[in-house]
Each structure stands twice: as structure tokens, then as C-alpha cells.
Amino acid sequence: MTNAPRGHRPPHGAPVIDRAFALLGAFSATRRAMTLAELSRATGTPPSTALRLARRLLHWGALERDGGGRYVIGLRLWELASLAPRGHGLREAALPYMEDLYEATHQHVLLAVRDGHEALLVERLSARDAVDVLYRVGGRLPLHSTGVGLVLLAHAEPELQDQVLAEPLVHEPEGLPVSPAALRRTLARVRQTGLAVAERSEPGPLLTVAAPVRGADDGVVAALSVVVPASGAEPRALAPALRATARALSRSLGSPRAS
Amino acid sequence: MTNAPRGHRPPHGAPVIDRAFALLGAFSATRRAMTLAELSRATGTPPSTALRLARRLLHWGALERDGGGRYVIGLRLWELASLAPRGHGLREAALPYMEDLYEATHQHVLLAVRDGHEALLVERLSARDAVDVLYRVGGRLPLHSTGVGLVLLAHAEPELQDQVLAEPLVHEPEGLPVSPAALRRTLARVRQTGLAVAERSEPGPLLTVAAPVRGADDGVVAALSVVVPASGAEPRALAPALRATARALSRSLGSPRAS
């Protein structure tokens, strides 16, 4: 915490916002509800400060109490977040196209954007009896070992590619190391063919085919993929539907290349 | 703004959070991107303060800059909000069931929760060629004149029903006044039949049939509806599919009544 020039209050109020967002940031997919004591511990905030912050966040609807009185992320935050262009906005534009693809495959259709060195899953349409996938909407995926990730990495700026390739990379969930040279060849092939194909053997064998979605400046803004059981799947059969759908979505986003 | 006991800084830091959320709250469906000057004007915050707040919100990813340099709601806020149990959590549980209903109707399937005196649309599956609906995901709907709203109002606590009935109510978008006595009869019928049926003549005639979704304590946590063109639609034909789907979703949420 910064030392305030006068008294004990944070200068310019900035650290208060930081503490509030640290409190919100303590929530995760595996930690969706917390007591005040848990919030205090998770953020290293004294209980009295945590209580004061939590009260303001409750007031704004950024937090809510669940049936057991624990704090959870609030509906008002969700309402605000529905205005995020790269999250919900993109998802709204993409949903009808994803529906088309879903009706053709009846397994999983994924839409993801890049955020730093990861992909963020913006939407997933899944049949109830579809193969298990590891990712949830709002969750993060590795760039180097998923279909959508490979597409987003292949079209990222070269500096970012270099940074990702310099990291120790493994194929999740099998834990196999990834060779940077092989990954560079894969990325070149993704750019050349306009498609990424990825396979996963654990926990169940599946195949994913992914394609880039372009925006108004023709840059790649997202990646779209279908995920199907590996047995009997034929990437060449999935490719045309995926290409056509990604292109139609790109056109609806104003991509000059797709028009 | 509160007067700080010492100096010009807000006491206990609370107003800083309030200003930050006021800044975020200035964004809306019709105002998704703003310059700093617009943000400052919309919130009555001096430009220097707005800049300082906006910088912290950018730092946390609660805001982002779009291609034109304007501020928009950020991906990180969307990621956090994906953890909201009553927003995204419910939506994740409901989506497979909504897909079933969508495949049966191929028009619109809506899922909404109550927030105060309004309904908040949590999910909408829509065919590209479906009839026009007025509502977007993350948007608000009136309780007294929509299918999902009537279901949520019918199962709200009596005090809230009294408050809503005491307001001057009109049928949107036609602008017809609603009689409180007629609305009370409608709500009783919704509770009795387990379904709400609503019609709209403008901008295009459509019919909606809605049913309650119950949670683990058997309380109504959401409402599910189908919206179809009024011409040729038969509520009695839609009712069984809607009832069955709402019941299946309630069971998956742990409702003892549906099991």
C-alpha cells in the first residue's frame, strides 16, 4: 500500500479503487462465494476495511449476498459487463452464426478473444450430451494448445508471438512439452490455410477446427471453433462450414476482406 | 459529494468507489463508448478526476480504449461478471435447456431474473430471421407487460407486488394504461396455471408464453419464455414444451418441487 502524504488515507483515492478491485478479483470460477473473513484473508485486507469496501460494493450491486449470506459477484456488475464490446458485444453479433454452426454439428461451438498471453472464452454453445471440454465461458484457455488459441496466436503481433514462444510451453492436459520450432511451423500453417486443427487425447479424445474472425480494420478480433469427438471426425468435412461461418461473421463485423 | 473531515479527500475512501462506479454506470446500451470529456460531463466529475479514475479503471481492465481512443467497458469486467450466480451462472445452467426449446420453436427463447421493479434479460436465443423483440441480453424489461415479467411479478413477495401495482403502469410499446385490478387477476391466473401469456401488437404482433424456474429452496429464481409471431401461434401448443423445459431446468437447479 502507498504511503499517504497526509494522514493515513490513500493519496488521490487510487488505492481505494485498487482495494475494491482486488476484492472483486478474489472471486474465481473455483471461488464464487466468500464470507467476509475469506474475502479479508484472500486479499490481505483488514476485516474492518474489507467490510467497508464490501458494503459499498453491495450498495452498487457489484456484490450480492447469496442464500447463506456469503458474498458473490452481483447482477449489476453483470449488467454493466454486458456492455463490453469485446465480450458481450462480440458475442451478440456472433450468436446467430454460432447457432448455424451448432445446428450443423450438435457438439460444441466456441468463440474466443485474445487477452494478453491467453484466450478468453466469450461464448460456448454445447449439446447436453456433447464430449467434455475443459473450458467455461469467461474462462481462460492457453494460446499454444487449443484451436482458438492457435488462431489468435498465429495472427498476434510478432513481439507477442516471440514472448509466448519464449515461455516453457506444455500441451494441456497431457503435459507434453511443446517445441517452439514446431509451434512456429504450426502458426505459419494456420496463417496459410486459414484454419487451425488441434487434438486432445485426455480426458477424452477430441478434435477441434478453428478459424479467424476479422473486424472492421480487417484485423483478427476473435477465433471461432467447433469441437467434436475425435473418433470418426474428419477435419476436412468440418472445414467448409467453419470457414463459411467465420467469413459470414467477419462480414457482419465489417471486415473488408470478407465482403 | 460528502465533506471530508480533514482536507479535501473523501472520508473512508467510500466516495472514491462511488465515483468509480458512477463512471462505469454512465455507460449504457445507447452509450457504449465515451471520450474523457463525455465521461466527465455524464458524471459531473471534473475532467482531472475523471482522468485519474479512468486510468485506474483502465489499469484494472474495467475500462478499455476502442479503436478511436474512446473508453468502453473492458474485458476484465466481463470476465469477473461471468462469475455472477444470478447472471452468468444461471445462464450456464439454463443454456442447454434453452437450446432444446429453441430447436422446437426457432424464434426467441428468453431467460430473465427480477432485479427490483424490473426484469433483467439474462439470455436470449434468437433465430436470425425471427420476429423483432425489443430486449437485449443485459437489458431491462417491465414486470407488468412482458411474459417473463408477469411470471416474476406473480411470484414476488406481496409487498413488492403492491409497490409495482401502485405505480402508474402502461403497456409498452402501445402506451395503453394497465388497470391494477386486471393486473392482480392476471397475476393470480399466472400462479394458478403456472404460465403467463402476453401479447404485443406493436411494432409487430407477437405472442409470448412464460413459465417460472425454481431454485434449491423452491422459490422462483427466474422466468423462461418463448416469443413467436402472433399469427398462427397457439399458446396451448407452446405450453407443454415450455412447462417441461422450465421443470427440467428447475430440477437441475435442485428444486424439490420439480424432482
Coordinates of C-alpha atoms in Angstrom, one line a residue:
Chain A
M1 CA 0.0 0.0 0.0
T2 CA 1.3 3.5 -0.8
N3 CA 2.1 5.9 2.0
A4 CA -0.4 8.8 2.0
P5 CA 1.3 12.2 2.2
R6 CA -1.1 13.4 4.9
G7 CA -2.8 11.2 7.4
H8 CA -3.5 7.6 6.7
R9 CA -5.7 7.9 3.7
P10 CA -4.5 6.8 0.3
P11 CA -3.4 9.7 -2.0
H12 CA -5.7 10.6 -4.8
G13 CA -8.1 7.8 -3.8
A14 CA -6.5 5.5 -6.3
P15 CA -5.6 2.7 -3.9
V16 CA -9.2 2.6 -2.7
I17 CA -10.2 1.6 -6.2
D18 CA -7.4 -0.8 -6.2
R19 CA -8.5 -2.4 -3.0
A20 CA -12.1 -2.6 -4.3
F21 CA -11.0 -4.3 -7.5
A22 CA -8.6 -6.6 -5.5
L23 CA -11.7 -7.7 -3.5
L24 CA -13.7 -8.3 -6.7
G25 CA -10.7 -10.0 -8.3
A26 CA -10.5 -12.5 -5.4
F27 CA -13.6 -14.3 -6.9
S28 CA -12.9 -17.0 -9.4
A29 CA -14.5 -20.0 -11.1
T30 CA -13.4 -22.2 -8.2
R31 CA -14.3 -19.5 -5.6
R32 CA -17.6 -17.9 -6.4
A33 CA -18.8 -17.2 -2.9
M34 CA -16.9 -16.0 0.1
T35 CA -17.6 -14.9 3.7
L36 CA -16.1 -11.6 4.9
A37 CA -13.3 -13.4 6.7
E38 CA -12.5 -15.3 3.5
L39 CA -12.5 -12.1 1.5
S40 CA -10.3 -10.4 4.0
R41 CA -7.8 -13.3 4.0
A42 CA -7.8 -13.7 0.2
T43 CA -6.9 -10.1 -0.3
G44 CA -4.8 -9.3 2.7
T45 CA -7.3 -6.6 3.7
P46 CA -8.0 -6.0 7.4
P47 CA -11.6 -7.2 8.2
S48 CA -12.8 -3.7 9.0
T49 CA -11.6 -2.3 5.7
A50 CA -13.0 -5.4 3.8
L51 CA -16.4 -4.8 5.4
R52 CA -16.4 -1.1 4.5
L53 CA -15.4 -1.9 0.9
A54 CA -17.9 -4.8 0.7
R55 CA -20.7 -2.6 1.8
R56 CA -20.0 -0.1 -0.9
L57 CA -19.8 -2.8 -3.5
L58 CA -23.1 -4.3 -2.2
H59 CA -24.6 -0.8 -2.5
W60 CA -23.6 -0.7 -6.2
G61 CA -24.7 -4.2 -6.9
A62 CA -21.2 -5.2 -7.7
L63 CA -21.5 -7.8 -5.0
E64 CA -24.6 -9.6 -3.6
R65 CA -25.2 -11.9 -0.7
D66 CA -26.2 -15.5 -1.5
G67 CA -28.8 -17.6 0.4
G68 CA -26.1 -18.4 3.0
G69 CA -25.1 -14.8 3.5
R70 CA -21.8 -15.2 1.6
Y71 CA -20.7 -12.5 -0.9
V72 CA -21.0 -13.3 -4.6
I73 CA -20.5 -11.2 -7.8
G74 CA -23.6 -9.1 -8.3
L75 CA -26.1 -8.8 -11.0
R76 CA -25.4 -5.1 -11.6
L77 CA -21.8 -5.9 -12.5
W78 CA -23.0 -8.5 -14.9
E79 CA -25.4 -5.9 -16.4
L80 CA -22.6 -3.4 -16.8
A81 CA -20.3 -6.0 -18.3
S82 CA -22.9 -6.9 -20.9
L83 CA -21.8 -3.6 -22.5
A84 CA -18.2 -4.7 -23.0
P85 CA -17.7 -4.6 -26.8
R86 CA -15.0 -7.4 -26.8
G87 CA -17.1 -9.6 -24.5
H88 CA -20.8 -9.4 -24.8
G89 CA -20.9 -7.1 -27.8
L90 CA -19.0 -9.6 -30.0
R91 CA -20.9 -12.5 -28.6
E92 CA -24.2 -10.8 -29.5
A93 CA -23.0 -10.4 -33.1
A94 CA -21.7 -13.9 -33.3
L95 CA -24.5 -15.8 -31.7
P96 CA -26.8 -16.3 -34.7
Y97 CA -23.8 -17.6 -36.7
M98 CA -22.7 -19.8 -33.9
E99 CA -26.3 -21.2 -33.9
D100 CA -26.0 -22.1 -37.5
L101 CA -22.7 -24.0 -36.9
Y102 CA -24.2 -25.6 -33.8
E103 CA -27.1 -27.0 -35.7
A104 CA -24.7 -28.5 -38.2
T105 CA -22.5 -30.2 -35.6
H106 CA -24.5 -30.5 -32.4
Q107 CA -21.4 -30.7 -30.2
H108 CA -19.5 -27.6 -29.1
V109 CA -19.1 -24.2 -30.9
L110 CA -16.6 -21.9 -29.2
L111 CA -15.8 -18.1 -29.6
A112 CA -12.7 -16.7 -28.0
V113 CA -10.7 -13.4 -28.0
R114 CA -7.1 -12.9 -27.0
D115 CA -6.3 -11.2 -23.7
G116 CA -2.6 -10.9 -23.2
H117 CA -0.9 -14.3 -23.3
E118 CA -4.2 -16.2 -23.1
A119 CA -7.5 -16.6 -24.9
L120 CA -10.8 -15.7 -23.1
L121 CA -13.8 -17.8 -23.9
V122 CA -16.6 -15.4 -24.9
E123 CA -19.2 -18.0 -25.8
R124 CA -19.8 -21.7 -26.0
L125 CA -22.8 -23.5 -27.3
S126 CA -22.9 -27.1 -26.2
A127 CA -25.2 -30.0 -26.6
R128 CA -26.0 -31.6 -23.3
D129 CA -24.6 -34.9 -24.4
A130 CA -21.5 -33.4 -26.1
V131 CA -17.9 -34.5 -25.3
D132 CA -16.4 -32.9 -22.2
V133 CA -14.5 -29.7 -22.8
L134 CA -12.3 -28.1 -20.2
Y135 CA -13.4 -24.5 -20.7
R136 CA -16.2 -22.4 -19.4
V137 CA -17.5 -19.0 -20.8
G138 CA -15.5 -16.3 -19.0
G139 CA -12.6 -18.7 -18.5
R140 CA -9.1 -18.6 -20.0
L141 CA -7.5 -21.0 -22.5
P142 CA -3.8 -21.4 -23.4
L143 CA -2.9 -19.9 -26.8
H144 CA -0.5 -22.7 -27.8
S145 CA -2.6 -25.8 -27.4
T146 CA -6.2 -25.0 -28.3
G147 CA -7.8 -24.4 -31.7
V148 CA -9.0 -20.9 -30.9
G149 CA -5.7 -20.1 -29.2
L150 CA -3.6 -21.2 -32.1
V151 CA -5.7 -19.0 -34.5
L152 CA -5.3 -16.0 -32.1
L153 CA -1.6 -16.5 -31.6
A154 CA -1.0 -17.0 -35.3
H155 CA -2.5 -13.6 -36.0
A156 CA -1.0 -11.7 -33.0
E157 CA 1.8 -9.2 -33.4
P158 CA 5.2 -10.9 -33.8
E159 CA 6.5 -9.5 -30.5
L160 CA 3.8 -11.2 -28.6
Q161 CA 4.4 -14.5 -30.5
D162 CA 8.1 -14.3 -29.5
Q163 CA 7.1 -13.7 -25.9
V164 CA 4.8 -16.7 -25.8
L165 CA 7.3 -18.9 -27.7
A166 CA 9.9 -18.0 -25.1
E167 CA 7.8 -19.4 -22.3
P168 CA 8.1 -23.1 -21.3
L169 CA 5.0 -24.5 -23.0
V170 CA 3.3 -27.8 -22.5
H171 CA 0.3 -29.4 -24.1
E172 CA -2.5 -29.4 -21.6
P173 CA -3.9 -31.6 -20.1
E174 CA -1.4 -34.3 -21.2
G175 CA 1.6 -32.3 -20.0
L176 CA 3.7 -32.9 -23.2
P177 CA 6.4 -30.2 -23.8
V178 CA 5.9 -28.1 -27.0
S179 CA 8.8 -27.4 -29.3
P180 CA 9.0 -23.7 -30.2
A181 CA 10.2 -24.6 -33.7
A182 CA 7.2 -26.9 -34.2
L183 CA 4.8 -24.3 -32.9
R184 CA 6.2 -21.7 -35.3
R185 CA 5.6 -24.1 -38.2
T186 CA 2.1 -24.7 -36.9
L187 CA 1.4 -20.9 -36.7
A188 CA 2.7 -20.4 -40.2
R189 CA 0.3 -23.2 -41.4
V190 CA -2.6 -21.6 -39.6
R191 CA -2.0 -18.3 -41.4
Q192 CA -1.5 -20.1 -44.7
T193 CA -4.6 -22.3 -44.6
G194 CA -6.8 -20.0 -42.6
L195 CA -7.6 -22.9 -40.2
A196 CA -6.1 -24.4 -37.0
V197 CA -6.6 -28.1 -36.2
A198 CA -5.9 -29.3 -32.7
E199 CA -6.3 -32.6 -31.0
R200 CA -6.6 -33.6 -27.4
S201 CA -6.3 -37.2 -26.1
E202 CA -7.1 -36.6 -22.4
P203 CA -9.7 -36.7 -20.7
G204 CA -11.4 -37.9 -23.9
P205 CA -10.1 -37.8 -27.5
L206 CA -11.5 -34.8 -29.3
L207 CA -10.7 -32.7 -32.4
T208 CA -11.1 -29.0 -32.8
V209 CA -11.1 -26.9 -36.0
A210 CA -10.8 -23.2 -35.6
A211 CA -10.9 -20.1 -38.0
P212 CA -10.2 -16.4 -37.6
V213 CA -12.9 -13.8 -37.3
R214 CA -11.9 -10.4 -38.7
G215 CA -13.2 -6.9 -37.7
A216 CA -13.8 -3.6 -39.5
D217 CA -10.0 -2.9 -39.8
D218 CA -9.5 -6.5 -41.2
G219 CA -7.5 -7.5 -38.1
V220 CA -8.3 -10.8 -36.4
V221 CA -10.6 -9.9 -33.5
A222 CA -11.7 -13.4 -32.4
A223 CA -11.5 -17.1 -33.2
L224 CA -14.4 -19.5 -33.8
S225 CA -14.1 -23.2 -33.5
V226 CA -16.0 -26.5 -33.4
V227 CA -15.1 -29.2 -31.0
V228 CA -16.1 -32.8 -31.8
P229 CA -15.2 -36.3 -30.6
A230 CA -12.0 -37.4 -32.4
S231 CA -13.5 -40.8 -33.3
G232 CA -14.8 -40.6 -36.8
A233 CA -14.2 -36.8 -37.1
E234 CA -12.9 -35.5 -40.3
P235 CA -11.3 -32.1 -40.2
R236 CA -11.8 -31.7 -44.0
A237 CA -15.6 -32.2 -43.5
L238 CA -15.8 -29.6 -40.8
A239 CA -13.6 -27.0 -42.5
P240 CA -16.1 -25.7 -45.1
A241 CA -18.8 -25.0 -42.6
L242 CA -16.4 -23.3 -40.2
R243 CA -14.8 -21.2 -43.0
A244 CA -18.2 -20.1 -44.3
T245 CA -19.5 -19.2 -40.8
A246 CA -16.3 -17.3 -39.8
R247 CA -16.4 -15.4 -43.0
A248 CA -20.1 -14.5 -42.6
L249 CA -19.5 -13.3 -39.1
S250 CA -16.4 -11.3 -40.3
R251 CA -18.6 -9.7 -43.0
S252 CA -21.2 -8.8 -40.4
L253 CA -18.5 -7.1 -38.3
G254 CA -17.5 -5.0 -41.4
S255 CA -14.4 -6.9 -42.5
P256 CA -13.5 -5.6 -46.0
R257 CA -11.7 -8.9 -46.8
A258 CA -14.8 -11.0 -46.2
S259 CA -17.2 -8.8 -48.2
Chain B
M1 CA -20.2 14.6 -2.5
T2 CA -19.6 14.2 1.3
N3 CA -17.4 16.7 3.0
A4 CA -14.2 15.1 4.2
P5 CA -13.4 15.7 7.9
R6 CA -9.8 16.5 7.1
G7 CA -8.5 18.1 3.9
H8 CA -10.4 17.5 0.6
R9 CA -10.2 13.8 0.5
P10 CA -13.3 11.7 0.8
P11 CA -13.7 10.0 4.3
H12 CA -13.0 6.3 4.5
G13 CA -12.4 6.3 0.7
A14 CA -16.0 5.3 0.1
P15 CA -16.9 8.2 -2.3
V16 CA -13.9 7.2 -4.5
I17 CA -15.5 3.9 -5.1
D18 CA -18.8 5.7 -5.7
R19 CA -17.2 7.9 -8.3
A20 CA -15.6 5.0 -10.0
F21 CA -18.9 3.1 -10.2
A22 CA -20.7 6.3 -11.3
L23 CA -18.2 6.4 -14.1
L24 CA -18.8 2.8 -15.1
G25 CA -22.6 3.3 -14.6
A26 CA -22.5 6.2 -17.2
F27 CA -22.2 3.5 -19.9
S28 CA -25.4 2.1 -21.3
A29 CA -26.8 0.2 -24.3
T30 CA -27.2 3.5 -26.2
R31 CA -23.8 4.9 -24.9
R32 CA -21.3 2.2 -25.2
A33 CA -18.2 4.4 -25.9
M34 CA -17.3 7.8 -24.5
T35 CA -14.4 10.3 -24.7
L36 CA -13.0 11.6 -21.4
A37 CA -14.9 14.8 -21.9
E38 CA -18.2 12.9 -22.3
L39 CA -17.4 10.8 -19.3
S40 CA -16.7 13.9 -17.2
R41 CA -19.9 15.6 -18.4
A42 CA -22.1 12.5 -17.9
T43 CA -21.0 12.0 -14.3
G44 CA -20.5 15.6 -13.3
T45 CA -16.9 14.7 -12.4
P46 CA -14.1 17.3 -13.1
P47 CA -12.0 16.2 -16.1
S48 CA -8.9 15.8 -14.0
T49 CA -10.7 13.5 -11.5
A50 CA -12.4 11.6 -14.4
L51 CA -8.9 11.1 -16.0
R52 CA -7.4 9.8 -12.7
L53 CA -10.3 7.4 -12.2
A54 CA -10.4 6.3 -15.8
R55 CA -6.7 5.5 -15.6
R56 CA -7.2 3.2 -12.6
L57 CA -10.2 1.6 -14.3
L58 CA -8.1 1.0 -17.4
H59 CA -5.3 -0.5 -15.3
W60 CA -7.8 -3.0 -13.9
G61 CA -9.3 -3.7 -17.3
A62 CA -12.7 -2.5 -16.1
L63 CA -12.4 0.0 -19.0
E64 CA -10.6 -0.3 -22.4
R65 CA -9.9 2.1 -25.2
D66 CA -11.6 1.3 -28.5
G67 CA -10.1 1.8 -32.0
G68 CA -10.9 5.6 -31.9
G69 CA -9.4 6.0 -28.4
R70 CA -12.8 6.2 -26.6
Y71 CA -13.4 4.5 -23.3
V72 CA -15.5 1.3 -23.4
I73 CA -16.4 -1.4 -20.8
G74 CA -13.4 -3.7 -20.5
L75 CA -13.0 -7.4 -21.0
R76 CA -11.8 -7.9 -17.4
L77 CA -15.1 -6.6 -16.0
W78 CA -16.9 -9.0 -18.3
E79 CA -14.6 -11.8 -17.1
L80 CA -15.4 -11.0 -13.4
A81 CA -19.1 -10.6 -14.2
S82 CA -19.1 -14.1 -15.7
L83 CA -19.0 -15.3 -12.1
A84 CA -22.3 -13.6 -11.1
P85 CA -24.5 -16.5 -9.9
R86 CA -27.8 -14.8 -10.8
G87 CA -26.4 -13.6 -14.2
H88 CA -24.0 -15.9 -16.0
G89 CA -24.2 -18.8 -13.5
L90 CA -27.9 -19.2 -14.1
R91 CA -27.4 -18.7 -17.8
E92 CA -24.8 -21.5 -18.0
A93 CA -27.2 -23.9 -16.2
A94 CA -30.1 -22.9 -18.4
L95 CA -28.4 -22.8 -21.8
P96 CA -28.8 -26.5 -22.7
Y97 CA -32.5 -26.4 -21.8
M98 CA -32.9 -23.2 -23.8
E99 CA -31.3 -24.9 -26.8
D100 CA -33.9 -27.6 -26.6
L101 CA -36.7 -25.1 -26.6
Y102 CA -35.1 -23.1 -29.3
E103 CA -34.9 -26.1 -31.6
A104 CA -38.6 -26.7 -31.1
T105 CA -39.6 -23.1 -32.0
H106 CA -36.8 -21.5 -33.9
Q107 CA -37.9 -18.0 -32.8
H108 CA -36.8 -16.5 -29.5
V109 CA -36.2 -18.1 -26.1
L110 CA -35.7 -15.7 -23.2
L111 CA -34.4 -16.1 -19.7
A112 CA -34.9 -13.3 -17.1
V113 CA -34.5 -12.6 -13.4
R114 CA -36.1 -10.0 -11.3
D115 CA -34.0 -7.0 -10.1
G116 CA -36.1 -4.6 -8.0
H117 CA -39.1 -3.4 -10.0
E118 CA -37.8 -4.7 -13.3
A119 CA -36.7 -7.9 -15.0
L120 CA -33.2 -8.3 -16.3
L121 CA -32.7 -10.3 -19.5
V122 CA -30.0 -12.9 -18.7
E123 CA -30.1 -14.8 -22.0
R124 CA -31.9 -14.7 -25.4
L125 CA -31.5 -17.3 -28.1
S126 CA -32.8 -15.9 -31.4
A127 CA -33.1 -17.1 -35.0
R128 CA -31.6 -14.5 -37.4
D129 CA -35.0 -14.3 -39.2
A130 CA -37.1 -14.2 -36.0
V131 CA -39.7 -11.5 -35.2
D132 CA -38.3 -8.3 -33.7
V133 CA -38.1 -8.2 -30.0
L134 CA -37.4 -5.1 -28.0
Y135 CA -35.0 -6.5 -25.5
R136 CA -31.3 -7.3 -25.4
V137 CA -29.3 -9.5 -23.1
G138 CA -28.2 -7.4 -20.1
G139 CA -31.2 -5.1 -20.7
R140 CA -34.2 -4.4 -18.5
L141 CA -37.9 -5.3 -19.2
P142 CA -41.1 -4.1 -17.4
L143 CA -42.6 -6.6 -15.0
H144 CA -46.2 -5.9 -15.8
S145 CA -46.3 -6.2 -19.5
T146 CA -43.9 -9.0 -20.6
G147 CA -44.3 -12.7 -20.3
V148 CA -41.2 -13.2 -18.1
G149 CA -42.0 -10.1 -16.1
L150 CA -45.5 -11.3 -15.3
V151 CA -44.1 -14.6 -14.0
L152 CA -41.5 -12.9 -11.9
L153 CA -44.1 -10.4 -10.5
A154 CA -46.6 -13.1 -9.8
H155 CA -44.1 -14.9 -7.6
A156 CA -42.6 -11.9 -5.9
E157 CA -43.3 -11.0 -2.3
P158 CA -46.7 -9.3 -1.8
E159 CA -45.1 -6.0 -0.7
L160 CA -43.2 -5.7 -3.9
Q161 CA -46.4 -6.6 -5.9
D162 CA -48.2 -3.8 -4.0
Q163 CA -45.4 -1.3 -4.8
V164 CA -45.5 -2.2 -8.5
L165 CA -49.3 -2.1 -8.7
A166 CA -49.3 1.4 -7.0
E167 CA -47.1 2.8 -9.9
P168 CA -48.8 4.3 -13.0
L169 CA -48.4 1.3 -15.4
V170 CA -48.8 1.3 -19.2
H171 CA -48.5 -1.5 -21.7
E172 CA -45.3 -0.8 -23.7
P173 CA -44.8 0.0 -26.5
E174 CA -48.5 0.7 -27.3
G175 CA -48.8 3.1 -24.3
L176 CA -52.2 1.6 -23.1
P177 CA -52.9 2.1 -19.3
V178 CA -52.9 -1.0 -17.2
S179 CA -55.7 -1.5 -14.6
P180 CA -54.3 -2.6 -11.2
A181 CA -57.4 -4.8 -10.6
A182 CA -56.9 -6.5 -14.0
L183 CA -53.2 -7.0 -13.4
R184 CA -54.0 -8.6 -10.0
R185 CA -56.3 -11.1 -11.7
T186 CA -53.6 -11.8 -14.3
L187 CA -51.0 -12.5 -11.6
A188 CA -53.4 -14.8 -9.8
R189 CA -54.0 -16.7 -13.1
V190 CA -50.2 -16.9 -13.6
R191 CA -49.8 -18.5 -10.2
Q192 CA -52.7 -20.8 -10.7
T193 CA -51.9 -22.1 -14.2
G194 CA -48.1 -21.9 -13.9
L195 CA -47.9 -19.9 -17.1
A196 CA -48.0 -16.3 -18.3
V197 CA -49.3 -15.4 -21.7
A198 CA -48.6 -11.9 -23.1
E199 CA -49.3 -10.3 -26.5
R200 CA -47.9 -7.3 -28.1
S201 CA -49.3 -5.6 -31.2
E202 CA -46.5 -3.0 -31.9
P203 CA -44.1 -3.0 -33.7
G204 CA -45.2 -6.4 -34.9
P205 CA -47.8 -8.8 -33.4
L206 CA -46.2 -11.4 -31.2
L207 CA -47.1 -13.8 -28.5
T208 CA -45.1 -14.9 -25.6
V209 CA -45.6 -17.8 -23.2
A210 CA -43.6 -17.8 -20.0
A211 CA -43.0 -20.2 -17.1
P212 CA -41.3 -20.0 -13.7
V213 CA -37.9 -21.5 -12.9
R214 CA -37.4 -22.6 -9.3
G215 CA -34.2 -23.0 -7.3
A216 CA -33.0 -25.1 -4.5
D217 CA -35.3 -23.5 -1.9
D218 CA -38.2 -23.9 -4.3
G219 CA -38.5 -20.1 -4.7
V220 CA -38.9 -18.7 -8.2
V221 CA -35.4 -17.6 -9.3
A222 CA -36.0 -16.9 -13.0
A223 CA -38.6 -17.0 -15.8
L224 CA -38.3 -18.7 -19.1
S225 CA -40.3 -17.8 -22.2
V226 CA -40.7 -18.3 -25.9
V227 CA -41.7 -15.4 -28.2
V228 CA -43.3 -16.2 -31.5
P229 CA -45.2 -14.3 -34.2
A230 CA -48.8 -13.9 -33.1
S231 CA -50.2 -15.0 -36.5
G232 CA -50.9 -18.7 -36.3
A233 CA -49.4 -19.1 -32.8
E234 CA -51.3 -21.2 -30.4
P235 CA -50.4 -20.8 -26.7
R236 CA -51.8 -24.2 -25.9
A237 CA -49.3 -25.8 -28.4
L238 CA -46.4 -24.0 -26.8
A239 CA -47.3 -24.6 -23.2
P240 CA -46.3 -28.2 -22.9
A241 CA -42.8 -27.7 -24.2
L242 CA -42.3 -24.6 -22.1
R243 CA -43.6 -26.3 -18.9
A244 CA -41.4 -29.4 -19.5
T245 CA -38.3 -27.3 -20.1
A246 CA -38.9 -25.0 -17.1
R247 CA -39.4 -28.0 -14.9
A248 CA -36.3 -29.8 -16.2
L249 CA -34.2 -26.6 -15.6
S250 CA -35.7 -26.2 -12.1
R251 CA -34.8 -29.8 -11.3
S252 CA -31.2 -29.2 -12.5
L253 CA -31.1 -26.2 -10.1
G254 CA -32.2 -28.5 -7.2
S255 CA -35.9 -27.6 -6.9
P256 CA -37.6 -30.2 -4.7
R257 CA -41.0 -29.4 -6.3
A258 CA -39.7 -30.3 -9.8
S259 CA -38.0 -33.6 -8.8

